[in-house]
């Protein structure tokens, strides 16, 4: 949904002539909620990403989700490592969406380290031994 730009975010809705109030990002409370901001331009998102996949710290600028996937395709390593990285990226996106909803509707806040650990535990639970 992210790559197809189907997420119902303010910038995507405005392209369809649906105007909604532009609230700040649920994580940093500074920037507007655009798709590019939510997919790793946000400090919170990028910190979670780099805690779980440290190779993204080597980027000069923060990557977009499509650059993340392209970076994963460019690995000259075993196929199972590529699959693992793709699985981790998907888990990060899922848990960030869940955390955004929790912050917005349940008024609960989780820090980057806590969320990273939660994602890591979930990945370990479902990965083969």
PDB file of N, CA and C in Angstrom, residues 59-119:
ATOM      1  N   UNK A  59      23.569   5.523   5.092  1.00  0.00           N
ATOM      2  CA  UNK A  59      22.997   6.408   4.078  1.00  0.00           C
ATOM      3  C   UNK A  59      23.337   7.859   4.418  1.00  0.00           C
ATOM      4  N   UNK A  60      23.672   8.638   3.392  1.00  0.00           N
ATOM      5  CA  UNK A  60      23.967  10.050   3.608  1.00  0.00           C
ATOM      6  C   UNK A  60      22.686  10.814   3.947  1.00  0.00           C
ATOM      7  N   UNK A  61      21.627  10.537   3.196  1.00  0.00           N
ATOM      8  CA  UNK A  61      20.309  11.105   3.473  1.00  0.00           C
ATOM      9  C   UNK A  61      19.385   9.973   3.895  1.00  0.00           C
ATOM     10  N   UNK A  62      18.307  10.309   4.551  1.00  0.00           N
ATOM     11  CA  UNK A  62      17.374   9.272   4.993  1.00  0.00           C
ATOM     12  C   UNK A  62      16.672   8.650   3.798  1.00  0.00           C
ATOM     13  N   UNK A  63      16.614   7.327   3.777  1.00  0.00           N
ATOM     14  CA  UNK A  63      16.010   6.658   2.624  1.00  0.00           C
ATOM     15  C   UNK A  63      14.487   6.674   2.670  1.00  0.00           C
ATOM     16  N   UNK A  64      13.893   6.603   1.488  1.00  0.00           N
ATOM     17  CA  UNK A  64      12.448   6.400   1.392  1.00  0.00           C
ATOM     18  C   UNK A  64      12.197   4.898   1.418  1.00  0.00           C
ATOM     19  N   UNK A  65      10.946   4.497   1.497  1.00  0.00           N
ATOM     20  CA  UNK A  65      10.634   3.069   1.543  1.00  0.00           C
ATOM     21  C   UNK A  65      11.079   2.376   0.259  1.00  0.00           C
ATOM     22  N   UNK A  66      10.928   3.036  -0.893  1.00  0.00           N
ATOM     23  CA  UNK A  66      11.366   2.411  -2.149  1.00  0.00           C
ATOM     24  C   UNK A  66      12.887   2.290  -2.192  1.00  0.00           C
ATOM     25  N   UNK A  67      13.613   3.257  -1.632  1.00  0.00           N
ATOM     26  CA  UNK A  67      15.067   3.151  -1.552  1.00  0.00           C
ATOM     27  C   UNK A  67      15.479   2.039  -0.595  1.00  0.00           C
ATOM     28  N   UNK A  68      14.711   1.858   0.476  1.00  0.00           N
ATOM     29  CA  UNK A  68      14.990   0.758   1.397  1.00  0.00           C
ATOM     30  C   UNK A  68      14.889  -0.579   0.680  1.00  0.00           C
ATOM     31  N   UNK A  69      13.834  -0.736  -0.098  1.00  0.00           N
ATOM     32  CA  UNK A  69      13.638  -1.992  -0.826  1.00  0.00           C
ATOM     33  C   UNK A  69      14.703  -2.172  -1.901  1.00  0.00           C
ATOM     34  N   UNK A  70      15.074  -1.092  -2.571  1.00  0.00           N
ATOM     35  CA  UNK A  70      16.129  -1.160  -3.584  1.00  0.00           C
ATOM     36  C   UNK A  70      17.469  -1.507  -2.938  1.00  0.00           C
ATOM     37  N   UNK A  71      17.732  -0.952  -1.779  1.00  0.00           N
ATOM     38  CA  UNK A  71      18.950  -1.265  -1.019  1.00  0.00           C
ATOM     39  C   UNK A  71      18.974  -2.756  -0.693  1.00  0.00           C
ATOM     40  N   UNK A  72      17.833  -3.292  -0.322  1.00  0.00           N
ATOM     41  CA  UNK A  72      17.735  -4.715  -0.004  1.00  0.00           C
ATOM     42  C   UNK A  72      17.998  -5.568  -1.245  1.00  0.00           C
ATOM     43  N   UNK A  73      17.493  -5.146  -2.414  1.00  0.00           N
ATOM     44  CA  UNK A  73      17.726  -5.893  -3.654  1.00  0.00           C
ATOM     45  C   UNK A  73      19.195  -5.864  -4.044  1.00  0.00           C
ATOM     46  N   UNK A  74      19.892  -4.796  -3.685  1.00  0.00           N
ATOM     47  CA  UNK A  74      21.286  -4.644  -4.065  1.00  0.00           C
ATOM     48  C   UNK A  74      22.267  -5.441  -3.227  1.00  0.00           C
ATOM     49  N   UNK A  75      21.804  -6.060  -2.157  1.00  0.00           N
ATOM     50  CA  UNK A  75      22.699  -6.869  -1.329  1.00  0.00           C
ATOM     51  C   UNK A  75      23.270  -8.011  -2.160  1.00  0.00           C
ATOM     52  N   UNK A  76      24.567  -8.196  -2.084  1.00  0.00           N
ATOM     53  CA  UNK A  76      25.183  -9.345  -2.758  1.00  0.00           C
ATOM     54  C   UNK A  76      25.413 -10.438  -1.714  1.00  0.00           C
ATOM     55  N   UNK A  77      24.327 -10.860  -1.111  1.00  0.00           N
ATOM     56  CA  UNK A  77      24.394 -11.885  -0.065  1.00  0.00           C
ATOM     57  C   UNK A  77      23.347 -12.958  -0.351  1.00  0.00           C
ATOM     58  N   UNK A  78      23.287 -13.905   0.532  1.00  0.00           N
ATOM     59  CA  UNK A  78      22.367 -15.030   0.361  1.00  0.00           C
ATOM     60  C   UNK A  78      20.912 -14.564   0.298  1.00  0.00           C
ATOM     61  N   UNK A  79      20.115 -15.344  -0.405  1.00  0.00           N
ATOM     62  CA  UNK A  79      18.704 -15.016  -0.587  1.00  0.00           C
ATOM     63  C   UNK A  79      17.962 -14.970   0.745  1.00  0.00           C
ATOM     64  N   UNK A  80      18.333 -15.853   1.684  1.00  0.00           N
ATOM     65  CA  UNK A  80      17.627 -15.865   2.971  1.00  0.00           C
ATOM     66  C   UNK A  80      17.893 -14.597   3.780  1.00  0.00           C
ATOM     67  N   UNK A  81      19.067 -13.974   3.606  1.00  0.00           N
ATOM     68  CA  UNK A  81      19.341 -12.708   4.289  1.00  0.00           C
ATOM     69  C   UNK A  81      18.499 -11.584   3.688  1.00  0.00           C
ATOM     70  N   UNK A  82      18.350 -11.590   2.364  1.00  0.00           N
ATOM     71  CA  UNK A  82      17.490 -10.602   1.709  1.00  0.00           C
ATOM     72  C   UNK A  82      16.050 -10.759   2.177  1.00  0.00           C
ATOM     73  N   UNK A  83      15.600 -11.999   2.258  1.00  0.00           N
ATOM     74  CA  UNK A  83      14.227 -12.258   2.715  1.00  0.00           C
ATOM     75  C   UNK A  83      14.041 -11.809   4.152  1.00  0.00           C
ATOM     76  N   UNK A  84      15.054 -12.040   4.973  1.00  0.00           N
ATOM     77  CA  UNK A  84      14.976 -11.628   6.380  1.00  0.00           C
ATOM     78  C   UNK A  84      14.890 -10.115   6.506  1.00  0.00           C
ATOM     79  N   UNK A  85      15.703  -9.406   5.722  1.00  0.00           N
ATOM     80  CA  UNK A  85      15.687  -7.944   5.759  1.00  0.00           C
ATOM     81  C   UNK A  85      14.339  -7.406   5.285  1.00  0.00           C
ATOM     82  N   UNK A  86      13.794  -7.996   4.248  1.00  0.00           N
ATOM     83  CA  UNK A  86      12.480  -7.586   3.752  1.00  0.00           C
ATOM     84  C   UNK A  86      11.402  -7.844   4.804  1.00  0.00           C
ATOM     85  N   UNK A  87      11.499  -8.971   5.485  1.00  0.00           N
ATOM     86  CA  UNK A  87      10.550  -9.299   6.548  1.00  0.00           C
ATOM     87  C   UNK A  87      10.644  -8.280   7.687  1.00  0.00           C
ATOM     88  N   UNK A  88      11.867  -7.901   8.050  1.00  0.00           N
ATOM     89  CA  UNK A  88      12.067  -6.912   9.118  1.00  0.00           C
ATOM     90  C   UNK A  88      11.488  -5.563   8.699  1.00  0.00           C
ATOM     91  N   UNK A  89      11.725  -5.151   7.450  1.00  0.00           N
ATOM     92  CA  UNK A  89      11.159  -3.885   6.952  1.00  0.00           C
ATOM     93  C   UNK A  89       9.635  -3.894   7.041  1.00  0.00           C
ATOM     94  N   UNK A  90       9.030  -4.991   6.643  1.00  0.00           N
ATOM     95  CA  UNK A  90       7.571  -5.093   6.723  1.00  0.00           C
ATOM     96  C   UNK A  90       7.086  -5.066   8.162  1.00  0.00           C
ATOM     97  N   UNK A  91       7.818  -5.719   9.053  1.00  0.00           N
ATOM     98  CA  UNK A  91       7.448  -5.703  10.474  1.00  0.00           C
ATOM     99  C   UNK A  91       7.553  -4.291  11.039  1.00  0.00           C
ATOM    100  N   UNK A  92       8.594  -3.563  10.647  1.00  0.00           N
ATOM    101  CA  UNK A  92       8.764  -2.185  11.118  1.00  0.00           C
ATOM    102  C   UNK A  92       7.577  -1.330  10.672  1.00  0.00           C
ATOM    103  N   UNK A  93       7.208  -1.435   9.407  1.00  0.00           N
ATOM    104  CA  UNK A  93       6.095  -0.645   8.884  1.00  0.00           C
ATOM    105  C   UNK A  93       4.804  -0.999   9.611  1.00  0.00           C
ATOM    106  N   UNK A  94       4.572  -2.285   9.837  1.00  0.00           N
ATOM    107  CA  UNK A  94       3.356  -2.716  10.536  1.00  0.00           C
ATOM    108  C   UNK A  94       3.320  -2.172  11.966  1.00  0.00           C
ATOM    109  N   UNK A  95       4.412  -2.347  12.706  1.00  0.00           N
ATOM    110  CA  UNK A  95       4.426  -1.915  14.102  1.00  0.00           C
ATOM    111  C   UNK A  95       4.405  -0.393  14.235  1.00  0.00           C
ATOM    112  N   UNK A  96       5.007   0.327  13.279  1.00  0.00           N
ATOM    113  CA  UNK A  96       4.921   1.789  13.314  1.00  0.00           C
ATOM    114  C   UNK A  96       3.485   2.249  13.085  1.00  0.00           C
ATOM    115  N   UNK A  97       2.783   1.584  12.190  1.00  0.00           N
ATOM    116  CA  UNK A  97       1.370   1.906  11.978  1.00  0.00           C
ATOM    117  C   UNK A  97       0.536   1.628  13.214  1.00  0.00           C
ATOM    118  N   UNK A  98       0.815   0.508  13.857  1.00  0.00           N
ATOM    119  CA  UNK A  98       0.106   0.158  15.087  1.00  0.00           C
ATOM    120  C   UNK A  98       0.399   1.167  16.186  1.00  0.00           C
ATOM    121  N   UNK A  99       1.665   1.556  16.307  1.00  0.00           N
ATOM    122  CA  UNK A  99       2.051   2.534  17.331  1.00  0.00           C
ATOM    123  C   UNK A  99       1.401   3.890  17.053  1.00  0.00           C
ATOM    124  N   UNK A 100       1.329   4.274  15.785  1.00  0.00           N
ATOM    125  CA  UNK A 100       0.662   5.535  15.436  1.00  0.00           C
ATOM    126  C   UNK A 100      -0.793   5.505  15.882  1.00  0.00           C
ATOM    127  N   UNK A 101      -1.473   4.401  15.608  1.00  0.00           N
ATOM    128  CA  UNK A 101      -2.875   4.277  16.019  1.00  0.00           C
ATOM    129  C   UNK A 101      -3.016   4.276  17.537  1.00  0.00           C
ATOM    130  N   UNK A 102      -2.103   3.610  18.233  1.00  0.00           N
ATOM    131  CA  UNK A 102      -2.140   3.608  19.702  1.00  0.00           C
ATOM    132  C   UNK A 102      -1.959   5.014  20.262  1.00  0.00           C
ATOM    133  N   UNK A 103      -1.042   5.770  19.675  1.00  0.00           N
ATOM    134  CA  UNK A 103      -0.822   7.144  20.141  1.00  0.00           C
ATOM    135  C   UNK A 103      -2.041   8.011  19.869  1.00  0.00           C
ATOM    136  N   UNK A 104      -2.640   7.797  18.728  1.00  0.00           N
ATOM    137  CA  UNK A 104      -3.753   8.654  18.329  1.00  0.00           C
ATOM    138  C   UNK A 104      -5.053   8.318  19.048  1.00  0.00           C
ATOM    139  N   UNK A 105      -5.343   7.038  19.197  1.00  0.00           N
ATOM    140  CA  UNK A 105      -6.650   6.645  19.719  1.00  0.00           C
ATOM    141  C   UNK A 105      -6.630   6.145  21.156  1.00  0.00           C
ATOM    142  N   UNK A 106      -5.484   5.671  21.648  1.00  0.00           N
ATOM    143  CA  UNK A 106      -5.409   5.145  23.015  1.00  0.00           C
ATOM    144  C   UNK A 106      -4.585   6.021  23.943  1.00  0.00           C
ATOM    145  N   UNK A 107      -3.994   7.067  23.421  1.00  0.00           N
ATOM    146  CA  UNK A 107      -3.149   7.986  24.192  1.00  0.00           C
ATOM    147  C   UNK A 107      -2.020   7.268  24.920  1.00  0.00           C
ATOM    148  N   UNK A 108      -1.473   6.229  24.293  1.00  0.00           N
ATOM    149  CA  UNK A 108      -0.322   5.540  24.887  1.00  0.00           C
ATOM    150  C   UNK A 108       0.915   5.860  24.054  1.00  0.00           C
ATOM    151  N   UNK A 109       2.044   5.998  24.726  1.00  0.00           N
ATOM    152  CA  UNK A 109       3.290   6.368  24.060  1.00  0.00           C
ATOM    153  C   UNK A 109       4.354   5.323  24.367  1.00  0.00           C
ATOM    154  N   UNK A 110       5.050   4.881  23.321  1.00  0.00           N
ATOM    155  CA  UNK A 110       6.155   3.938  23.461  1.00  0.00           C
ATOM    156  C   UNK A 110       7.381   4.594  22.835  1.00  0.00           C
ATOM    157  N   UNK A 111       8.528   4.451  23.468  1.00  0.00           N
ATOM    158  CA  UNK A 111       9.764   5.043  22.966  1.00  0.00           C
ATOM    159  C   UNK A 111      10.418   4.136  21.924  1.00  0.00           C
ATOM    160  N   UNK A 112      11.403   4.665  21.198  1.00  0.00           N
ATOM    161  CA  UNK A 112      12.024   3.921  20.097  1.00  0.00           C
ATOM    162  C   UNK A 112      12.653   2.615  20.566  1.00  0.00           C
ATOM    163  N   UNK A 113      13.351   2.643  21.677  1.00  0.00           N
ATOM    164  CA  UNK A 113      13.999   1.419  22.167  1.00  0.00           C
ATOM    165  C   UNK A 113      12.964   0.356  22.512  1.00  0.00           C
ATOM    166  N   UNK A 114      11.886   0.768  23.149  1.00  0.00           N
ATOM    167  CA  UNK A 114      10.830  -0.175  23.526  1.00  0.00           C
ATOM    168  C   UNK A 114      10.162  -0.761  22.293  1.00  0.00           C
ATOM    169  N   UNK A 115       9.855   0.086  21.319  1.00  0.00           N
ATOM    170  CA  UNK A 115       9.216  -0.396  20.097  1.00  0.00           C
ATOM    171  C   UNK A 115      10.163  -1.305  19.316  1.00  0.00           C
ATOM    172  N   UNK A 116      11.440  -0.951  19.250  1.00  0.00           N
ATOM    173  CA  UNK A 116      12.425  -1.788  18.562  1.00  0.00           C
ATOM    174  C   UNK A 116      12.517  -3.162  19.210  1.00  0.00           C
ATOM    175  N   UNK A 117      12.529  -3.187  20.537  1.00  0.00           N
ATOM    176  CA  UNK A 117      12.575  -4.467  21.250  1.00  0.00           C
ATOM    177  C   UNK A 117      11.311  -5.281  21.003  1.00  0.00           C
ATOM    178  N   UNK A 118      10.179  -4.614  20.959  1.00  0.00           N
ATOM    179  CA  UNK A 118       8.902  -5.289  20.701  1.00  0.00           C
ATOM    180  C   UNK A 118       8.908  -5.921  19.308  1.00  0.00           C
ATOM    181  N   UNK A 119       9.401  -5.188  18.323  1.00  0.00           N
ATOM    182  CA  UNK A 119       9.487  -5.710  16.955  1.00  0.00           C
ATOM    183  C   UNK A 119      10.458  -6.881  16.903  1.00  0.00           C
TER     184      UNK A 119
END
